Amino acid sequence: MRLPVLVRAIVAGWIVLEAGSLLSVLPLFGNIRFHPEIPWALPITCVVLAGIWAWCSGRGPPASTREARRDCSRAGRLPARVWAASVPAIAFGTLMLVTLRLVAPYLMPVAAPSISLQLSSYPVPTVVGALVALAASAAVVEELAFRGYMQQPLEARYGILPAILVVGVMFWVAHLDKVTITHLPGHLAASALFGLLAYFTRSLAPAMVAHGAADLVLQPAYFARSPQFVWTALSARPIWDGGIAPGGLRIFEALALAFLVLLIGTILGLRHLARTAVQR
């Protein structure tokens, strides 16, 4: 507590991220090594994530930090009316982030994803369970860390816009082993969407849903390069570089139009959510 809020929030969020990521990924690697014919990683991961959420939201010792943990995790029931109002923002926002990731390589040199984890040799149920477990882990742990323990103190001290900007940069830094500077706009956009969902609803649940859904939509292309048009977009070169593949221009035009429509839908959805949240 002697640290400045900016430093304290970043340190606390980073601790939650590292500890939560380590604990939640253990069942996945365990399933790959022990009895991969049985898809047991997903249920065990869910149990681990439930435990992480329980402690981070104020349960368990020490009693002296329970209130702070509840505040940082934005724990509490979300009214059905606010949940309903968040659905358009979640739906449009998730698809907007996906199309942004697909259209970005046509505009700047964004490297195609490279995944070291090979799942093609394992049974389909095990692979599906592993992918869902990965998406769930990222959604719960990263939202607790970034939009919870990191953003909540920052927005309380500095306001929502500076908080989203700082958290967005830290969100990008956390993925530096897989990304470059050209990925930063996408991470800032994701931070804005997830951060505003958390801010308006006073809950991490809508942001977790949007985060997990976006990861699930892109995972088949990341791990199996399928469907083909998605991988074509992910591996595209900038139009100005002169290396666009046959048919790539049509894909870019379709993605750019879809992104603009989805961006407008996201803004309108967040605006509706903000109005509903004010009426709580």
Short mmCIF file of C-alpha atoms in Angstrom, two decimals:
data_model
loop_
_atom_site.label_atom_id
_atom_site.label_comp_id
_atom_site.label_asym_id
_atom_site.label_seq_id
_atom_site.Cartn_x
_atom_site.Cartn_y
_atom_site.Cartn_z
CA MET A 1 0.00 0.00 0.00
CA ARG A 2 3.02 2.31 0.25
CA LEU A 3 3.51 2.07 -3.51
CA PRO A 4 1.91 4.64 -5.86
CA VAL A 5 -1.42 3.44 -7.27
CA LEU A 6 0.03 3.13 -10.77
CA VAL A 7 2.84 0.83 -9.63
CA ARG A 8 0.71 -1.08 -7.14
CA ALA A 9 -2.00 -1.84 -9.70
CA ILE A 10 0.48 -3.08 -12.31
CA VAL A 11 2.35 -5.25 -9.79
CA ALA A 12 -0.84 -6.75 -8.35
CA GLY A 13 -2.26 -7.48 -11.79
CA TRP A 14 0.99 -9.07 -12.91
CA ILE A 15 1.10 -11.35 -9.85
CA VAL A 16 -2.47 -12.52 -10.50
CA LEU A 17 -1.64 -13.08 -14.17
CA GLU A 18 1.50 -15.15 -13.56
CA ALA A 19 0.11 -17.23 -10.69
CA GLY A 20 -3.26 -17.80 -12.34
CA SER A 21 -1.75 -18.70 -15.72
CA LEU A 22 0.63 -21.20 -14.14
CA LEU A 23 -2.08 -22.93 -12.12
CA SER A 24 -4.67 -23.02 -14.91
CA VAL A 25 -2.34 -24.42 -17.58
CA LEU A 26 -1.15 -27.38 -15.50
CA PRO A 27 -4.20 -29.59 -16.28
CA LEU A 28 -3.70 -29.05 -20.03
CA PHE A 29 -0.07 -30.18 -20.03
CA GLY A 30 -0.97 -32.98 -17.64
CA ASN A 31 -3.68 -34.24 -20.00
CA ILE A 32 -1.26 -34.25 -22.93
CA ARG A 33 1.22 -36.35 -20.98
CA PHE A 34 -1.07 -38.62 -18.92
CA HIS A 35 -4.02 -40.43 -20.53
CA PRO A 36 -4.50 -38.10 -23.53
CA GLU A 37 -7.23 -40.44 -24.76
CA ILE A 38 -9.43 -39.08 -21.95
CA PRO A 39 -10.34 -35.35 -22.21
CA TRP A 40 -9.96 -34.62 -18.50
CA ALA A 41 -8.18 -31.25 -18.82
CA LEU A 42 -11.35 -29.19 -19.27
CA PRO A 43 -13.23 -30.23 -16.10
CA ILE A 44 -10.10 -29.99 -13.96
CA THR A 45 -9.29 -26.59 -15.44
CA CYS A 46 -12.80 -25.42 -14.56
CA VAL A 47 -12.27 -26.51 -10.95
CA VAL A 48 -8.91 -24.69 -10.83
CA LEU A 49 -10.44 -21.53 -12.33
CA ALA A 50 -13.29 -21.68 -9.82
CA GLY A 51 -10.72 -21.78 -7.02
CA ILE A 52 -8.76 -18.87 -8.50
CA TRP A 53 -11.93 -16.84 -8.86
CA ALA A 54 -13.07 -17.67 -5.32
CA TRP A 55 -9.83 -16.49 -3.74
CA CYS A 56 -9.36 -13.44 -5.95
CA SER A 57 -12.94 -12.33 -5.27
CA GLY A 58 -12.51 -12.30 -1.51
CA ARG A 59 -12.92 -15.81 -0.17
CA GLY A 60 -10.33 -17.57 1.93
CA PRO A 61 -7.48 -16.13 3.99
CA PRO A 62 -6.19 -13.65 4.84
CA ALA A 63 -9.22 -11.82 6.20
CA SER A 64 -7.38 -8.50 6.06
CA THR A 65 -7.44 -8.46 2.23
CA ARG A 66 -10.94 -9.81 1.59
CA GLU A 67 -12.56 -6.44 0.97
CA ALA A 68 -9.75 -5.32 -1.33
CA ARG A 69 -9.96 -8.59 -3.28
CA ARG A 70 -13.72 -8.19 -3.68
CA ASP A 71 -13.28 -4.64 -4.96
CA CYS A 72 -10.52 -5.52 -7.42
CA SER A 73 -12.42 -8.49 -8.86
CA ARG A 74 -15.66 -6.45 -9.13
CA ALA A 75 -17.43 -9.33 -7.38
CA GLY A 76 -21.19 -9.13 -7.02
CA ARG A 77 -24.37 -10.13 -8.78
CA LEU A 78 -25.04 -8.59 -12.17
CA PRO A 79 -28.72 -7.64 -12.64
CA ALA A 80 -30.50 -9.43 -15.48
CA ARG A 81 -31.34 -6.07 -17.08
CA VAL A 82 -27.67 -5.11 -17.28
CA TRP A 83 -26.72 -8.59 -18.55
CA ALA A 84 -29.29 -8.22 -21.33
CA ALA A 85 -28.04 -4.75 -22.19
CA SER A 86 -24.46 -6.04 -22.42
CA VAL A 87 -25.27 -8.76 -24.98
CA PRO A 88 -25.19 -6.49 -28.10
CA ALA A 89 -21.88 -4.95 -27.00
CA ILE A 90 -20.43 -8.41 -26.34
CA ALA A 91 -21.61 -9.82 -29.68
CA PHE A 92 -20.63 -6.88 -31.87
CA GLY A 93 -17.44 -6.26 -29.90
CA THR A 94 -16.23 -9.84 -30.11
CA LEU A 95 -16.73 -9.99 -33.87
CA MET A 96 -15.20 -6.53 -34.25
CA LEU A 97 -12.00 -7.69 -32.51
CA VAL A 98 -11.87 -10.82 -34.66
CA THR A 99 -12.25 -8.87 -37.91
CA LEU A 100 -9.70 -6.31 -36.73
CA ARG A 101 -7.20 -9.11 -36.19
CA LEU A 102 -7.93 -10.42 -39.71
CA VAL A 103 -7.83 -7.08 -41.50
CA ALA A 104 -4.70 -5.75 -39.74
CA PRO A 105 -2.13 -7.78 -41.77
CA TYR A 106 -3.38 -6.10 -44.96
CA LEU A 107 -2.58 -2.68 -43.48
CA MET A 108 0.69 -3.27 -41.61
CA PRO A 109 3.18 -6.11 -41.13
CA VAL A 110 1.44 -8.21 -38.48
CA ALA A 111 3.09 -11.62 -38.19
CA ALA A 112 0.91 -14.72 -38.51
CA PRO A 113 0.44 -16.61 -35.22
CA SER A 114 2.98 -19.31 -34.43
CA ILE A 115 1.84 -21.89 -31.86
CA SER A 116 4.41 -24.25 -30.38
CA LEU A 117 1.79 -26.56 -28.86
CA GLN A 118 0.99 -29.34 -31.37
CA LEU A 119 -2.41 -30.99 -30.81
CA SER A 120 -3.01 -32.66 -34.18
CA SER A 121 -1.88 -36.10 -32.98
CA TYR A 122 -4.37 -36.25 -30.10
CA PRO A 123 -8.01 -37.44 -30.14
CA VAL A 124 -10.59 -34.88 -31.21
CA PRO A 125 -12.39 -34.74 -27.81
CA THR A 126 -9.07 -34.09 -26.07
CA VAL A 127 -8.18 -31.34 -28.55
CA VAL A 128 -11.60 -29.68 -28.25
CA GLY A 129 -11.42 -29.83 -24.47
CA ALA A 130 -7.90 -28.39 -24.52
CA LEU A 131 -8.92 -25.47 -26.75
CA VAL A 132 -11.94 -24.63 -24.61
CA ALA A 133 -9.76 -24.90 -21.49
CA LEU A 134 -7.21 -22.51 -23.02
CA ALA A 135 -9.91 -19.98 -23.91
CA ALA A 136 -11.54 -20.25 -20.48
CA SER A 137 -8.19 -19.86 -18.71
CA ALA A 138 -7.29 -16.76 -20.72
CA ALA A 139 -10.73 -15.24 -20.19
CA VAL A 140 -10.85 -15.75 -16.41
CA VAL A 141 -7.21 -15.18 -15.47
CA GLU A 142 -6.45 -12.30 -17.83
CA GLU A 143 -9.68 -10.45 -17.03
CA LEU A 144 -9.06 -10.84 -13.30
CA ALA A 145 -5.51 -9.58 -13.76
CA PHE A 146 -6.03 -6.76 -16.26
CA ARG A 147 -9.60 -5.51 -15.99
CA GLY A 148 -9.83 -6.43 -12.30
CA TYR A 149 -6.71 -6.04 -10.18
CA MET A 150 -4.98 -3.66 -12.60
CA GLN A 151 -7.74 -1.51 -14.09
CA GLN A 152 -10.04 -1.11 -11.09
CA PRO A 153 -7.55 0.79 -8.89
CA LEU A 154 -6.35 2.82 -11.87
CA GLU A 155 -9.82 3.91 -12.93
CA ALA A 156 -10.68 4.81 -9.33
CA ARG A 157 -7.57 7.00 -9.09
CA TYR A 158 -7.07 8.39 -12.61
CA GLY A 159 -10.34 7.78 -14.50
CA ILE A 160 -11.44 5.20 -17.03
CA LEU A 161 -9.60 6.46 -20.15
CA PRO A 162 -6.08 6.61 -18.62
CA ALA A 163 -6.78 3.24 -16.96
CA ILE A 164 -7.73 1.60 -20.27
CA LEU A 165 -4.65 3.03 -21.98
CA VAL A 166 -2.23 1.81 -19.29
CA VAL A 167 -3.88 -1.59 -19.06
CA GLY A 168 -3.93 -1.91 -22.85
CA VAL A 169 -0.18 -1.36 -23.04
CA MET A 170 0.40 -3.86 -20.20
CA PHE A 171 -1.93 -6.31 -21.97
CA TRP A 172 0.33 -6.06 -25.02
CA VAL A 173 3.51 -6.34 -22.94
CA ALA A 174 2.21 -9.55 -21.39
CA HIS A 175 2.07 -11.11 -24.88
CA LEU A 176 5.46 -9.87 -26.09
CA ASP A 177 6.75 -13.41 -26.47
CA LYS A 178 4.24 -13.85 -29.33
CA VAL A 179 3.64 -10.33 -30.70
CA THR A 180 5.40 -7.23 -32.03
CA ILE A 181 4.63 -3.50 -31.99
CA THR A 182 2.16 -3.91 -34.87
CA HIS A 183 -0.07 -5.99 -32.57
CA LEU A 184 -0.44 -3.07 -30.15
CA PRO A 185 -3.53 -1.50 -31.85
CA GLY A 186 -5.39 -4.79 -31.51
CA HIS A 187 -4.49 -5.10 -27.83
CA LEU A 188 -5.56 -1.52 -27.19
CA ALA A 189 -8.89 -2.18 -28.95
CA ALA A 190 -9.42 -5.32 -26.86
CA SER A 191 -8.53 -3.42 -23.70
CA ALA A 192 -11.04 -0.71 -24.60
CA LEU A 193 -13.86 -3.20 -25.21
CA PHE A 194 -13.19 -5.42 -22.20
CA GLY A 195 -12.41 -2.43 -19.98
CA LEU A 196 -15.62 -0.59 -20.85
CA LEU A 197 -17.69 -3.74 -20.36
CA ALA A 198 -16.20 -4.10 -16.88
CA TYR A 199 -16.57 -0.39 -16.11
CA PHE A 200 -20.21 -0.05 -17.18
CA THR A 201 -21.44 -3.32 -15.64
CA ARG A 202 -19.20 -3.22 -12.52
CA SER A 203 -18.51 -6.87 -13.23
CA LEU A 204 -15.87 -8.92 -15.01
CA ALA A 205 -18.37 -11.50 -16.29
CA PRO A 206 -19.30 -9.77 -19.62
CA ALA A 207 -15.62 -9.09 -20.39
CA MET A 208 -14.79 -12.74 -19.65
CA VAL A 209 -17.50 -13.89 -22.06
CA ALA A 210 -16.29 -11.58 -24.83
CA HIS A 211 -12.63 -12.50 -24.25
CA GLY A 212 -13.29 -16.23 -24.27
CA ALA A 213 -15.53 -16.03 -27.35
CA ALA A 214 -12.93 -14.07 -29.34
CA ASP A 215 -10.24 -16.61 -28.49
CA LEU A 216 -12.47 -19.55 -29.41
CA VAL A 217 -13.34 -18.06 -32.81
CA LEU A 218 -9.67 -17.65 -33.77
CA GLN A 219 -8.25 -20.83 -32.21
CA PRO A 220 -8.98 -23.18 -35.17
CA ALA A 221 -6.93 -20.93 -37.44
CA TYR A 222 -4.16 -20.54 -34.86
CA PHE A 223 -3.75 -24.26 -34.27
CA ALA A 224 -4.94 -25.86 -37.53
CA ARG A 225 -4.80 -23.02 -40.11
CA SER A 226 -8.48 -23.55 -40.79
CA PRO A 227 -10.76 -22.27 -42.26
CA GLN A 228 -8.56 -21.34 -45.17
CA PHE A 229 -9.83 -17.78 -45.73
CA VAL A 230 -9.12 -16.95 -42.08
CA TRP A 231 -5.57 -18.23 -42.31
CA THR A 232 -5.14 -16.38 -45.62
CA ALA A 233 -6.01 -13.15 -43.82
CA LEU A 234 -3.82 -13.91 -40.80
CA SER A 235 -0.81 -14.63 -43.00
CA ALA A 236 -1.39 -11.80 -45.50
CA ARG A 237 1.19 -9.14 -46.34
CA PRO A 238 0.33 -5.42 -46.42
CA ILE A 239 -1.35 -4.23 -49.60
CA TRP A 240 1.23 -1.47 -50.00
CA ASP A 241 3.99 -4.13 -49.90
CA GLY A 242 2.76 -5.53 -53.21
CA GLY A 243 2.61 -9.11 -52.00
CA ILE A 244 -1.13 -9.67 -51.80
CA ALA A 245 -2.22 -13.14 -52.86
CA PRO A 246 -4.82 -13.79 -55.62
CA GLY A 247 -8.25 -13.05 -54.20
CA GLY A 248 -6.69 -11.36 -51.21
CA LEU A 249 -7.95 -7.92 -52.20
CA ARG A 250 -11.56 -9.16 -52.19
CA ILE A 251 -11.04 -10.71 -48.75
CA PHE A 252 -9.58 -7.44 -47.49
CA GLU A 253 -12.49 -5.39 -48.87
CA ALA A 254 -15.02 -7.72 -47.26
CA LEU A 255 -13.19 -7.71 -43.93
CA ALA A 256 -12.78 -3.92 -43.95
CA LEU A 257 -16.49 -3.40 -44.60
CA ALA A 258 -17.41 -5.93 -41.91
CA PHE A 259 -15.07 -4.24 -39.44
CA LEU A 260 -16.64 -0.82 -40.01
CA VAL A 261 -20.16 -2.19 -39.56
CA LEU A 262 -19.17 -4.12 -36.44
CA LEU A 263 -17.32 -1.12 -35.01
CA ILE A 264 -20.45 1.00 -35.33
CA GLY A 265 -22.49 -1.79 -33.75
CA THR A 266 -20.00 -2.04 -30.88
CA ILE A 267 -20.11 1.70 -30.20
CA LEU A 268 -23.91 1.71 -30.23
CA GLY A 269 -23.99 -1.39 -28.01
CA LEU A 270 -21.63 0.19 -25.47
CA ARG A 271 -23.67 3.40 -25.56
CA HIS A 272 -26.85 1.46 -24.81
CA LEU A 273 -25.08 -0.44 -22.03
CA ALA A 274 -23.81 2.82 -20.49
CA ARG A 275 -27.32 4.26 -20.42
CA THR A 276 -28.71 1.11 -18.83
CA ALA A 277 -25.93 1.02 -16.24
CA VAL A 278 -26.63 4.63 -15.20
CA GLN A 279 -30.22 3.62 -14.43
CA ARG A 280 -29.18 0.84 -12.00
#
